[in-house]
Amino acid sequence: METGNLRKGIISGILADIFIGFQPIVANGRPDIIDPYIYAALTVFFEALVFFPIMFIQRENIKKKHNNSIIDHQEFSSLMDGYKNKKNIFLLLIVGLVFGVGQILFFIGYDLAGSINGAIAQKSTIFFSLLFGYLLQKEKITKLQIIFSFFLFFGLILAVTEGSFNLIQINLGVIVLIFLTCMWMLAHTLTKPLFQKKEAIPSQVVVIRNLIGAIILFSIFSIFLPIRFLNILINPIFLFWGFSMGLVYSTGLFFWYKTLSYLDVSKASILVSPTPIVTAIFATILLGELFTIWHLLGMIFVITSIVIIMVQK
């Protein structure tokens, strides 16, 4: 059984690597006529749409477990409707806003930084996971994790400054993506208690937060630019790229959750740590970006740091 789960976890992790690594390529490969704002609105909408059947199937499985007395009525009610209490509704509204606005920053950041630098910058996720876990969840941090958090940023700066370590030269897009990573990790940390208390399932939160984000972004766009909004809704180019980004994003997220279902979070995080390598390969081949020795050295520092930090968890 353990061997079977390990094999499934590794396969899911590799697929997560591929799809997560391909996200920056779809982000930067879009036509120039699609601005970050509308691309973000379409992405979160289609991500909610893609994840809806996954959520439906998982909710049906919960019903079956309840009918077969695998889970009691209290747990069943909590998993199905726990997200509806006032506190959780307010939290999900905030998280939806964060992910909606964050998706705009995602595209702006990658536009400015490029796919390779952007992918490396987003690996700062591990640092913010430690930080917010410590501040909000009272999770312990070891000295070794602190040391290698510095090494992680050393590798990041090494890569994006091409070895100069001139902080003034750091691309604005890299800063935007680090800020975005901080925002998203804070939102993830705030929603973590929902899963711990069994008041929601991950697919449910993905659908709700993206649907809220889509409603907010589409509402603002339709109020200020109603004619352009209607034109976009019938434009196949906009819809194709919005769906493509939503599908790639959702698929990467799906396989990440599948990896977590077979392996613990440390092993899963280590498995998906090489996503910048995947991005670099695709960016070089498809977008013509230049992969330098500094990128390689930076990635070695970043990935090694992630492995050591997660082994300590």
Coordinates of C-alpha atoms in Angstrom, one line a residue:
M1 CA 0.0 0.0 0.0
E2 CA 2.8 2.4 0.9
T3 CA 4.7 1.6 -2.3
G4 CA 1.5 2.2 -4.3
N5 CA 0.9 5.6 -2.7
L6 CA 4.5 6.6 -3.2
R7 CA 4.3 5.7 -6.9
K8 CA 1.0 7.6 -7.4
G9 CA 2.4 10.5 -5.4
I10 CA 5.6 10.7 -7.6
I11 CA 3.5 10.5 -10.8
S12 CA 1.1 13.2 -9.5
G13 CA 4.1 15.3 -8.4
I14 CA 5.8 15.1 -11.9
L15 CA 2.5 16.1 -13.6
A16 CA 2.1 19.0 -11.1
D17 CA 5.7 20.1 -12.0
I18 CA 4.8 20.1 -15.7
F19 CA 1.6 22.0 -15.5
I20 CA 2.7 24.5 -12.8
G21 CA 5.9 25.0 -14.8
F22 CA 3.9 25.7 -17.9
Q23 CA 1.8 28.4 -16.3
P24 CA 4.2 31.2 -17.0
I25 CA 4.5 30.2 -20.6
V26 CA 0.7 30.5 -21.2
A27 CA 0.8 33.7 -19.2
N28 CA 3.5 35.3 -21.4
G29 CA 2.5 33.6 -24.6
R30 CA -0.8 35.4 -25.0
P31 CA -1.5 38.0 -27.7
D32 CA -0.7 41.6 -26.8
I33 CA -4.4 42.6 -27.2
I34 CA -5.2 40.7 -24.0
D35 CA -4.4 42.9 -21.0
P36 CA -3.6 41.6 -17.5
Y37 CA -6.9 42.7 -16.0
I38 CA -9.2 40.9 -18.4
Y39 CA -6.8 37.9 -18.6
A40 CA -7.1 37.6 -14.8
A41 CA -10.9 37.8 -14.8
L42 CA -11.2 35.1 -17.5
T43 CA -8.6 32.9 -15.8
V44 CA -10.3 32.9 -12.4
F45 CA -13.7 32.3 -14.0
F46 CA -12.5 29.3 -16.1
E47 CA -10.6 28.0 -13.1
A48 CA -13.8 27.9 -11.1
L49 CA -15.6 26.3 -14.0
V50 CA -13.0 23.6 -14.4
F51 CA -12.9 22.8 -10.7
F52 CA -16.7 22.7 -10.3
P53 CA -17.1 19.1 -11.5
I54 CA -14.2 18.0 -9.3
M55 CA -15.9 19.7 -6.3
F56 CA -19.2 18.1 -7.2
I57 CA -17.7 14.6 -7.4
Q58 CA -15.9 15.0 -4.1
R59 CA -19.1 16.2 -2.4
E60 CA -20.9 13.2 -3.8
N61 CA -18.2 11.0 -2.3
I62 CA -18.7 12.6 1.1
K63 CA -22.4 11.9 0.8
K64 CA -21.6 8.2 0.0
K65 CA -19.3 8.0 3.1
H66 CA -22.1 9.4 5.2
N67 CA -24.7 7.0 3.8
N68 CA -22.3 4.1 4.5
S69 CA -21.6 5.3 8.0
I70 CA -17.9 5.9 7.3
I71 CA -18.3 9.5 8.7
D72 CA -20.8 10.6 11.3
H73 CA -23.5 13.2 10.7
Q74 CA -21.7 16.0 12.4
E75 CA -18.6 15.6 10.2
F76 CA -20.8 15.3 7.2
S77 CA -22.7 18.5 7.9
S78 CA -19.5 20.3 8.6
L79 CA -17.8 19.3 5.4
M80 CA -20.9 20.0 3.3
D81 CA -22.0 23.3 4.8
G82 CA -19.3 24.5 7.2
Y83 CA -18.2 27.2 4.8
K84 CA -21.6 28.9 5.2
N85 CA -21.2 30.3 8.7
K86 CA -20.7 34.1 8.8
K87 CA -17.1 34.0 9.8
N88 CA -16.1 31.7 7.0
I89 CA -18.2 33.6 4.4
F90 CA -16.4 36.8 5.3
L91 CA -13.0 35.0 5.1
L92 CA -13.8 33.6 1.7
L93 CA -14.9 37.0 0.4
I94 CA -11.5 38.4 1.5
V95 CA -9.7 35.4 0.0
G96 CA -11.6 35.7 -3.3
L97 CA -10.7 39.4 -3.5
V98 CA -7.0 38.6 -2.8
F99 CA -6.9 35.9 -5.4
G100 CA -8.7 38.0 -8.0
V101 CA -6.4 41.0 -7.6
G102 CA -3.5 38.6 -7.2
Q103 CA -4.2 37.1 -10.6
I104 CA -3.8 40.6 -12.1
L105 CA -0.4 41.0 -10.4
F106 CA 0.5 37.5 -11.6
F107 CA 0.3 38.6 -15.2
I108 CA 1.8 42.0 -14.6
G109 CA 4.7 40.4 -12.8
Y110 CA 5.4 37.8 -15.4
D111 CA 5.1 40.4 -18.2
L112 CA 7.9 42.5 -16.5
A113 CA 10.1 39.8 -15.1
G114 CA 9.9 37.1 -17.9
S115 CA 8.9 33.5 -17.4
I116 CA 12.2 32.2 -15.9
N117 CA 12.9 35.0 -13.4
G118 CA 9.2 35.0 -12.5
A119 CA 9.2 31.2 -11.8
I120 CA 12.2 31.5 -9.6
A121 CA 10.7 34.5 -7.7
Q122 CA 7.6 32.5 -6.9
K123 CA 9.6 29.9 -5.1
S124 CA 9.7 32.4 -2.2
T125 CA 6.4 30.6 -1.3
I126 CA 8.3 28.4 1.1
F127 CA 9.7 31.3 3.1
F128 CA 6.2 32.9 3.4
S129 CA 4.8 29.5 4.4
L130 CA 7.2 29.3 7.3
L131 CA 6.7 33.0 8.2
F132 CA 2.9 32.9 8.3
G133 CA 2.8 29.4 9.8
Y134 CA 4.9 30.7 12.7
L135 CA 3.0 34.0 13.1
L136 CA -0.6 32.8 12.6
Q137 CA -0.5 29.0 13.3
K138 CA 2.2 29.0 16.0
E139 CA 4.2 26.4 14.0
K140 CA 7.8 25.9 15.0
I141 CA 10.7 27.0 12.8
T142 CA 14.2 25.5 13.2
K143 CA 17.5 27.4 12.9
L144 CA 18.4 25.4 9.9
Q145 CA 15.1 26.5 8.2
I146 CA 16.0 30.1 8.9
I147 CA 19.5 29.7 7.5
F148 CA 18.3 28.1 4.3
S149 CA 15.6 30.7 3.9
F150 CA 18.5 33.2 3.5
F151 CA 20.2 30.8 1.0
L152 CA 16.9 30.6 -0.9
F153 CA 16.8 34.4 -1.3
F154 CA 20.6 34.4 -2.1
G155 CA 19.8 32.0 -5.0
L156 CA 16.9 34.1 -6.1
I157 CA 18.9 37.4 -6.1
L158 CA 21.9 35.6 -7.8
A159 CA 19.6 34.5 -10.6
V160 CA 17.6 37.7 -11.3
T161 CA 20.6 40.1 -11.0
E162 CA 22.8 37.7 -13.1
G163 CA 25.4 37.5 -10.3
S164 CA 25.8 41.3 -9.8
F165 CA 23.9 41.3 -6.5
N166 CA 22.9 44.9 -7.3
L167 CA 19.5 45.2 -5.6
I168 CA 18.7 48.3 -7.6
Q169 CA 18.8 46.2 -10.8
I170 CA 16.2 43.7 -9.6
N171 CA 13.4 43.7 -12.1
L172 CA 10.1 45.3 -10.8
G173 CA 8.2 42.2 -12.0
V174 CA 10.3 40.1 -9.6
I175 CA 9.3 42.4 -6.7
V176 CA 5.6 42.2 -7.8
L177 CA 5.7 38.4 -7.9
I178 CA 7.4 38.2 -4.5
F179 CA 4.7 40.5 -3.1
L180 CA 2.0 38.3 -4.8
T181 CA 3.5 35.2 -3.3
C182 CA 3.3 36.8 0.1
M183 CA -0.4 37.7 -0.4
W184 CA -1.3 34.3 -1.7
M185 CA 0.5 32.5 1.1
L186 CA -1.2 34.6 3.7
A187 CA -4.6 33.7 2.1
H188 CA -3.6 30.0 2.1
T189 CA -2.6 30.2 5.8
L190 CA -5.9 31.9 6.7
T191 CA -8.0 29.2 5.0
K192 CA -5.9 26.4 6.5
P193 CA -8.1 26.2 9.7
L194 CA -11.2 25.5 7.5
F195 CA -9.6 22.2 6.4
Q196 CA -8.3 21.4 9.9
K197 CA -11.8 21.9 11.3
K198 CA -13.3 20.0 8.4
E199 CA -15.5 22.9 7.5
A200 CA -14.6 22.8 3.8
I201 CA -12.7 20.7 1.2
P202 CA -9.9 22.2 -1.0
S203 CA -11.9 22.0 -4.3
Q204 CA -14.8 23.8 -2.7
V205 CA -12.5 26.7 -1.6
V206 CA -10.9 26.8 -5.1
V207 CA -14.3 27.2 -6.7
I208 CA -15.6 29.7 -4.3
R209 CA -12.5 31.9 -4.1
N210 CA -12.2 32.0 -7.9
L211 CA -15.9 32.6 -8.5
I212 CA -15.8 35.5 -6.0
G213 CA -12.7 36.9 -7.8
A214 CA -14.4 36.6 -11.2
I215 CA -17.6 38.3 -10.0
I216 CA -15.6 41.2 -8.6
L217 CA -13.3 41.7 -11.6
F218 CA -16.1 41.2 -14.2
S219 CA -18.4 43.6 -12.3
I220 CA -15.8 46.4 -12.2
F221 CA -14.9 45.9 -15.9
S222 CA -18.6 45.8 -17.0
I223 CA -19.3 49.0 -15.1
F224 CA -16.5 51.1 -16.5
L225 CA -16.1 49.5 -19.9
P226 CA -19.4 47.9 -20.7
I227 CA -19.1 47.8 -24.6
R228 CA -15.6 46.3 -24.4
F229 CA -16.8 43.8 -21.8
L230 CA -19.5 42.6 -24.2
N231 CA -17.1 42.4 -27.1
I232 CA -14.6 40.3 -25.1
L233 CA -17.4 37.9 -24.1
I234 CA -17.9 37.0 -27.8
N235 CA -14.3 37.2 -28.9
P236 CA -12.9 33.7 -29.4
I237 CA -9.3 34.8 -29.0
F238 CA -9.9 36.1 -25.5
L239 CA -12.0 33.1 -24.5
F240 CA -9.5 30.7 -25.9
W241 CA -6.6 32.1 -23.9
G242 CA -8.7 32.6 -20.8
F243 CA -9.8 29.0 -20.9
S244 CA -6.3 27.8 -21.7
M245 CA -4.8 29.6 -18.7
G246 CA -7.7 28.5 -16.4
L247 CA -7.3 24.9 -17.6
V248 CA -3.5 24.8 -17.1
Y249 CA -3.7 26.5 -13.7
S250 CA -6.5 24.2 -12.6
T251 CA -4.7 21.0 -13.8
G252 CA -1.5 22.0 -12.0
L253 CA -3.5 22.6 -8.8
F254 CA -5.4 19.4 -9.2
F255 CA -2.3 17.3 -9.4
W256 CA -0.8 19.2 -6.5
Y257 CA -3.7 18.2 -4.4
K258 CA -3.5 14.6 -5.7
T259 CA 0.2 14.6 -4.6
L260 CA -0.8 15.8 -1.2
S261 CA -3.4 13.0 -0.9
Y262 CA -0.6 10.4 -1.4
L263 CA 2.4 12.0 0.3
D264 CA 3.0 14.3 3.3
V265 CA 3.4 18.0 2.6
S266 CA 7.2 17.9 2.9
K267 CA 7.7 15.2 0.3
A268 CA 5.1 16.8 -2.0
S269 CA 6.8 20.2 -1.7
I270 CA 10.1 18.7 -2.6
L271 CA 8.6 16.9 -5.6
V272 CA 7.3 20.2 -7.1
S273 CA 10.3 22.3 -6.2
P274 CA 11.9 21.9 -9.7
T275 CA 9.0 23.8 -11.5
P276 CA 11.4 26.7 -12.5
I277 CA 13.5 24.1 -14.5
V278 CA 10.3 23.1 -16.4
T279 CA 9.5 26.8 -17.0
A280 CA 13.1 27.4 -18.2
I281 CA 12.9 24.6 -20.7
F282 CA 9.6 25.7 -22.2
A283 CA 10.5 29.4 -22.0
T284 CA 13.7 28.8 -24.0
I285 CA 12.0 26.6 -26.6
L286 CA 8.7 28.4 -27.0
L287 CA 9.3 32.0 -26.0
G288 CA 13.0 32.4 -26.9
E289 CA 14.0 33.5 -23.4
L290 CA 17.7 33.3 -22.6
F291 CA 18.6 30.8 -19.9
T292 CA 21.9 31.8 -18.3
I293 CA 24.4 30.1 -16.0
W294 CA 23.2 32.5 -13.3
H295 CA 19.7 31.1 -13.6
L296 CA 21.1 27.6 -13.3
L297 CA 23.2 28.5 -10.2
G298 CA 20.3 30.4 -8.6
M299 CA 18.0 27.4 -9.2
I300 CA 20.4 25.1 -7.5
F301 CA 20.5 27.3 -4.4
V302 CA 16.7 27.7 -4.4
I303 CA 15.8 24.1 -4.9
T304 CA 18.4 22.8 -2.5
S305 CA 17.1 25.3 0.1
I306 CA 13.5 24.2 -0.4
V307 CA 14.5 20.5 0.0
I308 CA 16.4 21.1 3.3
I309 CA 13.7 23.4 4.7
M310 CA 10.9 20.9 3.9
V311 CA 12.9 17.9 5.3
Q312 CA 13.0 19.8 8.6
K313 CA 9.2 20.1 8.7

